[in-house]
Structures are given as C-alpha cells and as structure tokens.
GROMACS .gro file of C-alpha atoms in nm:
model
  372
    1MET     CA    1  13.389   7.670  11.025
    2THR     CA    2  13.651   7.400  11.027
    3ILE     CA    3  13.611   7.014  11.020
    4LYS     CA    4  13.728   7.025  11.395
    5ASP     CA    5  13.402   7.209  11.513
    6LYS     CA    6  13.132   6.989  11.658
    7ARG     CA    7  12.767   7.023  11.756
    8GLU     CA    8  12.687   7.050  12.122
    9PHE     CA    9  12.521   6.773  12.296
   10ASN     CA   10  12.201   6.828  12.483
   11GLU     CA   11  12.195   6.577  12.775
   12THR     CA   12  11.844   6.669  12.874
   13ASP     CA   13  11.689   6.567  12.544
   14GLU     CA   14  11.952   6.341  12.385
   15ILE     CA   15  12.119   6.017  12.452
   16VAL     CA   16  12.431   5.834  12.320
   17ILE     CA   17  12.403   5.474  12.198
   18SER     CA   18  12.703   5.281  12.092
   19LYS     CA   19  12.744   5.175  11.732
   20GLU     CA   20  12.784   4.819  11.857
   21LYS     CA   21  12.450   4.804  12.032
   22LEU     CA   22  12.280   4.978  11.732
   23ASP     CA   23  12.427   4.732  11.479
   24SER     CA   24  12.323   4.429  11.685
   25PHE     CA   25  11.967   4.574  11.733
   26VAL     CA   26  11.916   4.636  11.357
   27LEU     CA   27  12.047   4.296  11.276
   28GLU     CA   28  11.830   4.133  11.515
   29CYS     CA   29  11.523   4.307  11.378
   30LEU     CA   30  11.618   4.225  11.029
   31SER     CA   31  11.661   3.866  11.126
   32LYS     CA   32  11.308   3.851  11.247
   33ALA     CA   33  11.208   3.970  10.896
   34GLY     CA   34  11.401   3.695  10.724
   35CYS     CA   35  11.717   3.888  10.626
   36ILE     CA   36  12.035   3.765  10.752
   37GLY     CA   37  12.413   3.774  10.657
   38ASP     CA   38  12.575   4.020  10.433
   39HIS     CA   39  12.257   4.182  10.300
   40ALA     CA   40  12.137   4.268  10.660
   41GLN     CA   41  12.475   4.412  10.741
   42GLN     CA   42  12.495   4.625  10.442
   43LEU     CA   43  12.155   4.782  10.542
   44ALA     CA   44  12.257   4.812  10.898
   45GLU     CA   45  12.581   5.011  10.796
   46THR     CA   46  12.380   5.238  10.574
   47LEU     CA   47  12.127   5.322  10.841
   48LEU     CA   48  12.377   5.385  11.109
   49CYS     CA   49  12.586   5.597  10.880
   50SER     CA   50  12.292   5.827  10.824
   51ASP     CA   51  12.230   5.878  11.174
   52TYR     CA   52  12.604   5.933  11.238
   53ARG     CA   53  12.604   6.206  10.981
   54GLY     CA   54  12.288   6.364  11.140
   55HIS     CA   55  12.044   6.259  10.881
   56TYR     CA   56  11.786   6.097  11.109
   57SER     CA   57  11.513   6.087  10.834
   58HIS     CA   58  11.704   5.799  10.660
   59GLY     CA   59  11.849   5.604  10.959
   60ILE     CA   60  11.685   5.368  11.191
   61ASN     CA   61  11.376   5.585  11.181
   62ARG     CA   62  11.317   5.391  10.875
   63LEU     CA   63  11.412   5.057  10.993
   64HIS     CA   64  11.020   4.959  11.043
   65ILE     CA   65  10.975   5.011  10.666
   66TYR     CA   66  11.264   4.782  10.544
   67VAL     CA   67  11.121   4.518  10.797
   68HIS     CA   68  10.776   4.555  10.671
   69ASP     CA   69  10.898   4.520  10.299
   70LEU     CA   70  11.098   4.216  10.388
   71MET     CA   71  10.822   4.047  10.596
   72MET     CA   72  10.563   4.122  10.305
   73LYS     CA   73  10.814   3.961  10.063
   74SER     CA   74  10.802   4.271   9.843
   75THR     CA   75  11.181   4.294   9.870
   76ALA     CA   76  11.407   4.001   9.800
   77VAL     CA   77  11.612   3.868  10.081
   78THR     CA   78  11.855   3.675   9.883
   79GLY     CA   79  12.032   3.710   9.536
   80THR     CA   80  12.273   3.932   9.361
   81PRO     CA   81  12.243   4.238   9.126
   82GLN     CA   82  12.300   4.128   8.764
   83ILE     CA   83  12.479   4.334   8.500
   84ILE     CA   84  12.242   4.348   8.200
   85LYS     CA   85  12.471   4.547   7.960
   86THR     CA   86  12.808   4.711   7.972
   87LYS     CA   87  13.002   4.931   7.716
   88GLY     CA   88  13.332   5.100   7.803
   89SER     CA   89  13.276   5.301   8.115
   90THR     CA   90  12.907   5.226   8.147
   91ALA     CA   91  12.690   4.958   8.288
   92TRP     CA   92  12.319   4.886   8.312
   93VAL     CA   93  12.235   4.674   8.621
   94ASP     CA   94  11.915   4.481   8.729
   95GLY     CA   95  11.883   4.515   9.105
   96ASN     CA   96  11.663   4.196   9.117
   97ASN     CA   97  11.445   4.363   9.376
   98LEU     CA   98  11.713   4.335   9.643
   99LEU     CA   99  11.751   4.572   9.941
  100GLY     CA  100  11.868   4.922   9.812
  101PRO     CA  101  12.207   4.926   9.980
  102VAL     CA  102  12.283   4.595   9.838
  103VAL     CA  103  12.218   4.717   9.485
  104GLY     CA  104  12.358   5.062   9.555
  105ASN     CA  105  12.692   4.911   9.687
  106PHE     CA  106  12.725   4.682   9.384
  107CYS     CA  107  12.652   4.956   9.144
  108MET     CA  108  12.893   5.219   9.307
  109GLN     CA  109  13.172   4.954   9.334
  110LEU     CA  110  13.129   4.882   8.955
  111ALA     CA  111  13.134   5.266   8.884
  112VAL     CA  112  13.460   5.297   9.083
  113GLU     CA  113  13.619   5.000   8.900
  114LYS     CA  114  13.544   5.158   8.572
  115ALA     CA  115  13.652   5.510   8.673
  116LYS     CA  116  14.004   5.362   8.767
  117GLU     CA  117  14.003   5.201   8.418
  118PHE     CA  118  13.851   5.460   8.195
  119GLY     CA  119  13.850   5.779   8.407
  120ILE     CA  120  13.477   5.779   8.461
  121GLY     CA  121  13.219   5.514   8.559
  122TRP     CA  122  12.851   5.557   8.500
  123VAL     CA  123  12.625   5.285   8.623
  124VAL     CA  124  12.240   5.300   8.610
  125CYS     CA  125  12.010   5.028   8.763
  126ARG     CA  126  11.648   4.934   8.757
  127ASN     CA  127  11.443   4.712   8.997
  128SER     CA  128  11.603   4.858   9.317
  129ASN     CA  129  11.463   4.963   9.647
  130HIS     CA  130  11.509   5.250   9.887
  131PHE     CA  131  11.891   5.284   9.927
  132GLY     CA  132  11.916   5.505  10.237
  133ILE     CA  133  12.124   5.816  10.204
  134ALA     CA  134  12.277   5.892   9.871
  135GLY     CA  135  12.597   6.010  10.047
  136TRP     CA  136  12.685   5.666  10.155
  137TYR     CA  137  12.768   5.568   9.795
  138ALA     CA  138  12.929   5.888   9.699
  139GLU     CA  139  13.152   5.877  10.007
  140TYR     CA  140  13.287   5.532   9.899
  141ALA     CA  141  13.411   5.688   9.566
  142CYS     CA  142  13.549   6.000   9.757
  143ARG     CA  143  13.746   5.792   9.997
  144GLN     CA  144  13.942   5.651   9.698
  145GLY     CA  145  14.030   6.001   9.560
  146LEU     CA  146  13.745   6.006   9.306
  147VAL     CA  147  13.450   6.241   9.264
  148GLY     CA  148  13.135   6.040   9.354
  149MET     CA  149  12.770   6.112   9.253
  150ALA     CA  150  12.456   5.924   9.339
  151PHE     CA  151  12.083   5.977   9.244
  152THR     CA  152  11.765   5.785   9.279
  153ASN     CA  153  11.397   5.844   9.213
  154THR     CA  154  11.135   5.789   9.495
  155SER     CA  155  10.770   5.729   9.539
  156PRO     CA  156  10.558   6.027   9.414
  157CYS     CA  157  10.514   6.259   9.704
  158VAL     CA  158  10.573   6.598   9.548
  159PHE     CA  159  10.345   6.853   9.398
  160PRO     CA  160  10.513   6.990   9.088
  161THR     CA  161  10.482   7.365   9.062
  162GLY     CA  162  10.126   7.458   8.989
  163SER     CA  163   9.985   7.103   9.032
  164ARG     CA  164   9.733   6.969   9.273
  165GLU     CA  165   9.856   6.621   9.195
  166LYS     CA  166  10.159   6.441   9.307
  167SER     CA  167  10.373   6.302   9.044
  168LEU     CA  168  10.746   6.331   9.137
  169GLY     CA  169  10.961   6.190   9.420
  170SER     CA  170  11.189   6.390   9.653
  171ASN     CA  171  11.467   6.258   9.420
  172PRO     CA  172  11.800   6.321   9.594
  173ILE     CA  173  12.121   6.454   9.438
  174CYS     CA  174  12.455   6.393   9.583
  175MET     CA  175  12.819   6.477   9.498
  176ALA     CA  176  13.119   6.416   9.721
  177ALA     CA  177  13.471   6.550   9.620
  178PRO     CA  178  13.798   6.484   9.810
  179GLY     CA  179  13.987   6.791   9.940
  180MET     CA  180  14.307   6.767  10.164
  181ASP     CA  181  14.359   6.584  10.508
  182GLY     CA  182  14.018   6.418  10.495
  183ASP     CA  183  13.820   6.723  10.430
  184SER     CA  184  13.569   6.730  10.124
  185PHE     CA  185  13.294   6.903   9.942
  186PHE     CA  186  12.989   6.681  10.036
  187LEU     CA  187  12.647   6.785   9.885
  188ASP     CA  188  12.370   6.538   9.986
  189MET     CA  189  12.024   6.702   9.924
  190ALA     CA  190  11.664   6.614   9.822
  191SER     CA  191  11.525   6.802   9.519
  192THR     CA  192  11.247   6.902   9.762
  193THR     CA  193  11.291   7.171  10.017
  194VAL     CA  194  11.324   6.883  10.284
  195ALA     CA  195  11.311   6.501  10.271
  196TYR     CA  196  10.979   6.334  10.361
  197GLY     CA  197  11.138   6.160  10.638
  198LYS     CA  198  11.218   6.500  10.800
  199ILE     CA  199  10.850   6.572  10.830
  200GLU     CA  200  10.803   6.226  10.972
  201VAL     CA  201  11.060   6.292  11.238
  202ALA     CA  202  10.907   6.623  11.330
  203ASP     CA  203  10.573   6.460  11.369
  204ARG     CA  204  10.707   6.182  11.569
  205LYS     CA  205  10.877   6.428  11.807
  206GLY     CA  206  10.541   6.593  11.857
  207GLU     CA  207  10.600   6.913  11.668
  208THR     CA  208  10.309   7.079  11.536
  209TRP     CA  209  10.453   7.346  11.304
  210ILE     CA  210  10.693   7.312  11.019
  211PRO     CA  211  10.837   7.611  10.805
  212GLY     CA  212  10.684   7.734  10.492
  213SER     CA  213  10.791   7.562  10.142
  214TRP     CA  214  10.840   7.225  10.331
  215GLY     CA  215  10.504   7.065  10.251
  216ALA     CA  216  10.154   7.090  10.107
  217ASP     CA  217   9.808   6.940  10.226
  218LYS     CA  218   9.616   6.702  10.016
  219ASN     CA  219   9.498   6.994   9.787
  220GLY     CA  220   9.855   7.100   9.702
  221ASP     CA  221   9.836   7.413   9.920
  222GLU     CA  222  10.124   7.498  10.141
  223THR     CA  223  10.071   7.399  10.502
  224HIS     CA  224  10.268   7.444  10.828
  225GLN     CA  225  10.123   7.132  10.998
  226PRO     CA  226  10.327   6.805  10.965
  227LYS     CA  227  10.012   6.606  11.008
  228GLU     CA  228   9.848   6.760  10.698
  229VAL     CA  229  10.161   6.675  10.488
  230LEU     CA  230  10.154   6.315  10.622
  231ASP     CA  231   9.765   6.289  10.584
  232GLY     CA  232   9.732   6.273  10.229
  233GLY     CA  233   9.952   6.577  10.152
  234GLY     CA  234  10.310   6.579  10.014
  235LEU     CA  235  10.619   6.779   9.974
  236GLN     CA  236  10.695   7.091   9.791
  237PRO     CA  237  10.972   7.106   9.528
  238LEU     CA  238  11.293   7.297   9.634
  239GLY     CA  239  11.194   7.659   9.665
  240GLY     CA  240  10.834   7.598   9.743
  241SER     CA  241  10.576   7.792   9.543
  242GLU     CA  242  10.642   7.930   9.197
  243ILE     CA  243  10.707   8.287   9.322
  244THR     CA  244  10.990   8.165   9.540
  245GLY     CA  245  11.154   7.944   9.282
  246GLY     CA  246  10.979   7.616   9.316
  247TYR     CA  247  10.983   7.572   8.943
  248LYS     CA  248  11.359   7.518   8.978
  249GLY     CA  249  11.308   7.236   9.240
  250THR     CA  250  11.067   7.081   8.994
  251GLY     CA  251  11.313   7.091   8.717
  252LEU     CA  252  11.567   6.924   8.955
  253CYS     CA  253  11.327   6.649   9.050
  254MET     CA  254  11.264   6.578   8.682
  255MET     CA  255  11.633   6.594   8.595
  256VAL     CA  256  11.702   6.305   8.860
  257GLU     CA  257  11.421   6.106   8.712
  258VAL     CA  258  11.558   6.132   8.361
  259LEU     CA  259  11.897   5.993   8.496
  260CYS     CA  260  11.741   5.723   8.701
  261GLY     CA  261  11.389   5.608   8.597
  262ILE     CA  262  11.393   5.702   8.234
  263MET     CA  263  11.760   5.600   8.167
  264GLY     CA  264  11.743   5.288   8.388
  265GLY     CA  265  11.420   5.160   8.244
  266SER     CA  266  11.255   5.144   8.582
  267ALA     CA  267  10.914   5.273   8.718
  268PHE     CA  268  10.907   5.645   8.682
  269GLY     CA  269  10.699   5.960   8.790
  270LYS     CA  270  10.339   5.840   8.889
  271ASN     CA  271  10.398   5.482   8.795
  272ILE     CA  272  10.630   5.415   9.112
  273ARG     CA  273  10.435   5.248   9.379
  274GLN     CA  274  10.307   5.467   9.670
  275TRP     CA  275  10.519   5.504   9.973
  276GLN     CA  276  10.499   5.233  10.228
  277THR     CA  277  10.273   5.005   9.999
  278THR     CA  278  10.368   4.662   9.903
  279SER     CA  279  10.104   4.581   9.621
  280LYS     CA  280  10.392   4.577   9.377
  281THR     CA  281  10.767   4.593   9.383
  282ALA     CA  282  10.917   4.936   9.405
  283ASP     CA  283  11.126   4.905   9.084
  284LEU     CA  284  11.337   5.215   9.163
  285GLY     CA  285  11.585   5.359   8.914
  286GLN     CA  286  11.926   5.466   9.054
  287CYS     CA  287  12.240   5.626   8.896
  288PHE     CA  288  12.592   5.608   9.027
  289VAL     CA  289  12.895   5.803   8.902
  290ALA     CA  290  13.259   5.796   8.971
  291ILE     CA  291  13.510   6.035   8.808
  292ASP     CA  292  13.889   6.030   8.843
  293PRO     CA  293  13.976   6.411   8.871
  294GLU     CA  294  14.338   6.325   8.769
  295CYS     CA  295  14.208   6.280   8.431
  296PHE     CA  296  14.201   6.670   8.414
  297ALA     CA  297  14.393   6.948   8.565
  298PRO     CA  298  14.629   6.830   8.828
  299GLY     CA  299  14.610   6.929   9.190
  300PHE     CA  300  14.245   6.886   9.215
  301PRO     CA  301  14.231   6.825   9.600
  302ILE     CA  302  14.458   7.127   9.661
  303ARG     CA  303  14.238   7.375   9.455
  304LEU     CA  304  13.917   7.229   9.603
  305GLN     CA  305  14.067   7.270   9.954
  306GLU     CA  306  14.142   7.639   9.887
  307PHE     CA  307  13.792   7.701   9.750
  308CYS     CA  308  13.632   7.545  10.048
  309ASP     CA  309  13.855   7.746  10.302
  310GLU     CA  310  13.790   8.065  10.113
  311THR     CA  311  13.426   7.999  10.123
  312ARG     CA  312  13.432   7.919  10.507
  313ASN     CA  313  13.640   8.237  10.571
  314LEU     CA  314  13.408   8.481  10.393
  315THR     CA  315  13.285   8.774  10.626
  316PRO     CA  316  12.961   8.636  10.794
  317THR     CA  317  12.639   8.829  10.820
  318ASN     CA  318  12.608   8.668  11.163
  319PRO     CA  319  12.940   8.581  11.348
  320ALA     CA  320  12.749   8.306  11.530
  321ARG     CA  321  12.669   8.125  11.205
  322PRO     CA  322  12.946   8.169  10.962
  323PRO     CA  323  12.943   8.043  10.604
  324GLN     CA  324  12.964   7.672  10.569
  325VAL     CA  325  13.056   7.431  10.297
  326PRO     CA  326  12.832   7.150  10.202
  327GLY     CA  327  12.932   6.865  10.449
  328ASP     CA  328  13.030   7.079  10.737
  329PRO     CA  329  12.701   7.039  10.932
  330GLU     CA  330  12.755   6.661  10.889
  331ARG     CA  331  13.120   6.665  11.002
  332ALA     CA  332  13.012   6.874  11.314
  333HIS     CA  333  12.761   6.621  11.404
  334MET     CA  334  13.014   6.324  11.355
  335ASN     CA  335  13.274   6.500  11.560
  336MET     CA  336  13.025   6.518  11.842
  337CYS     CA  337  12.938   6.156  11.810
  338ASP     CA  338  13.302   6.060  11.807
  339ASP     CA  339  13.380   6.262  12.114
  340LEU     CA  340  13.088   6.085  12.294
  341GLY     CA  341  13.172   5.744  12.179
  342GLY     CA  342  12.843   5.657  12.000
  343ILE     CA  343  12.560   5.807  11.805
  344VAL     CA  344  12.326   6.081  11.951
  345TYR     CA  345  11.960   6.032  11.937
  346LYS     CA  346  11.669   6.226  12.079
  347LYS     CA  347  11.529   6.027  12.375
  348LYS     CA  348  11.181   6.035  12.210
  349GLN     CA  349  11.319   5.840  11.918
  350LEU     CA  350  11.353   5.544  12.162
  351ASP     CA  351  10.985   5.501  12.186
  352HIS     CA  352  10.951   5.433  11.823
  353LEU     CA  353  11.224   5.179  11.824
  354LYS     CA  354  11.070   5.017  12.127
  355ASN     CA  355  10.738   4.983  11.958
  356LEU     CA  356  10.908   4.805  11.668
  357ALA     CA  357  11.109   4.575  11.902
  358ASP     CA  358  10.788   4.482  12.078
  359ARG     CA  359  10.611   4.388  11.761
  360LEU     CA  360  10.905   4.181  11.643
  361GLY     CA  361  10.968   4.023  11.985
  362VAL     CA  362  11.313   4.178  12.015
  363ILE     CA  363  11.455   4.272  12.341
  364MET     CA  364  11.590   4.635  12.304
  365ARG     CA  365  11.918   4.662  12.479
  366LEU     CA  366  12.020   4.998  12.345
  367VAL     CA  367  12.079   5.194  12.666
  368ASP     CA  368  12.104   5.114  13.036
  369GLU     CA  369  11.807   5.170  13.251
  370LYS     CA  370  11.980   5.451  13.433
  371ASP     CA  371  12.020   5.635  13.110
  372GLN     CA  372  11.666   5.632  13.003
   0.00000   0.00000   0.00000
C-alpha cells in the first residue's frame, strides 16, 4: 500500500460533511455548555481530526460527553495548565481540570520545546480529562521532524486477565515518527483489542454482533453482543483471553498506567471515576514524549522510509489485502476525505448528533436536505 491509496466511499450509507460546518456545529454545542474561545476550538480540532483519520470512536461521536461534563461543571471551562516542577528535559504539569485537549496541547508543546533544547522532552501531567485521540499529540511532534509519543490512563473498563472485576483503562499507546515526503510510521492503539468507543459506535449503528476478544459481559466472560459490554460489562485486554495472549494486553495497560497515573500522581486504576459519571473530577494522568532523532544516527527519515516501504512490499497472503504499516489505513481514509472535500460519516451517525442538537437547542446545518 502507498499513501496515495484511498478508501472507497459508499454513497448509499455514507455522507460527506464539510469541515467548516462540522467545526461550526461543535463550537455552537460547546458554547451552549459554557465553553467558548480557544478552549472550545482546541477540542473541536481534536474531535474532527479523529473523524478525519477514521477513528470515529473518539470524534464527534463523543461530543455529548464533553458537553455533559462541561454543563455539570465537572470540567473547568477557563484556566491554564500549570507547570509544577521542571528539571532538564522533564516537566510535571497540573492540568487544573481543564479540557483534555487544552492540557494535552500544552504538555506536548512543552515536550517539543524541551526536545529541541535537550534532544528529548518528557512531560507528565495530573488532573486532566479525556483528550481525544493520542495521535493528535504525537502528530504535532512528528510534523516538526521529531518522534512523538502520547499515553493516557482512562476510566476502569477492562477486565485484567483472569479477573471478574474491572480495574484498568483502555490506556492508549501512540508513537509517530517522520519518514520521507510526508510519510510516517503512525501507531495509535488502545491496550485493549478495541477502544470502548468502537463498541459504542457498533451499538449506535444497530449492530448486534462483535468479534471475539473485543468485550466481556458483567461477569467478565467474553461476549459477542455489544449491549452486554455496554450494560455493565467491559473490554478485554489486547489479545482477549489468557490462552490467546490477553496477559500481554494486561501488561501493556499496566505499563501505560505506570507512565501516567503512577508517575503523574493522578488517579489510577480502580480509583479513576467511572466512565460518564461526574460525581468527582476525572483526574486523569497523561504522558507526552518528544525525541529528536538527529541526536542519534543521521538519516533517520531515510532509513524509516526504507523500512516502511520494505514492509508494504512484502509478498501478501491475500493480494487484495497487502501488508500495511501503522498509519496506512488512516491515510487511506484521509485521502478519501480530501478527494470528497469533507469528512465522511455514516448517515445513521447524524441521528445521534441531531438528538444532541435538539437537547441543546442548536439548529443542525451539517447537510442539505437533499443529501439526507
């Protein structure tokens, strides 16, 4: 696969919405929740980037959650993240309970500044909120020729291997590294088999079956029904059950927790508030890393490009599905969106947005009537 490839658009089930209309809609909804200005814009950019990359589980599908948190005042609408401690290439930051993207942007920008001075920047924060896709922050570093990494802990929604009790989050791992001519290695993944939002999207689309290793019911037993996952159940760690390597996913979840919650002094494990509750602040821990590859062997982008192309050109087991490099599926989705002049959504997703708009008293002007 090359970065020129693109996903096919299904005009029967899908619709294209301009980024300008989407941005305006998100900002109007956030304004109703008391969030305006730069903070609202940062969140809007993060959500639309997620959908543009094809990660609908973390895009405007979750706008209603941010709106709810803001309206319940469990997330602060004004303020600035604060550097608590800094030493050389490291910093510890208090997010002051602001929107996750506001905290995340502050921290990654700080990590990049330190990487340019010291060769590496390592910033950990406490008291943050859901920050959208981790790739948004890693990409910021990558665009400047750096290797970027981003991690966050999340609400306990995962059954560790062998447990009937949820105590870990889906805890994403992300690394972006620059290749040549805009190409890159771009890994952005949950430590679970799938993100929780992917099951939410499946349920919202009316799907009644999900693959094995995705989720478990309220007793911790694997299930193929999205509603059983959402109704008191939870996710399985990457790999699923123990026999298929789920203990490795459990280890990755815990590794991210060490880098975020433990190192950041935030809530961690079972102590993080339950998903979509507002009885206490989220107090998420997050970790942002930027590395200057020029501190090491010269020619990093050239060698990375050779490695990526070598992988793409391996003999495929199925010619219709050749080997891919992390980031290729997202590039194919973005190329499709670029060709169509907007972001592609399933038409059923508009029903969810319409419900939110009606609750907030916002007129939804995302598509022309003839296109619905």
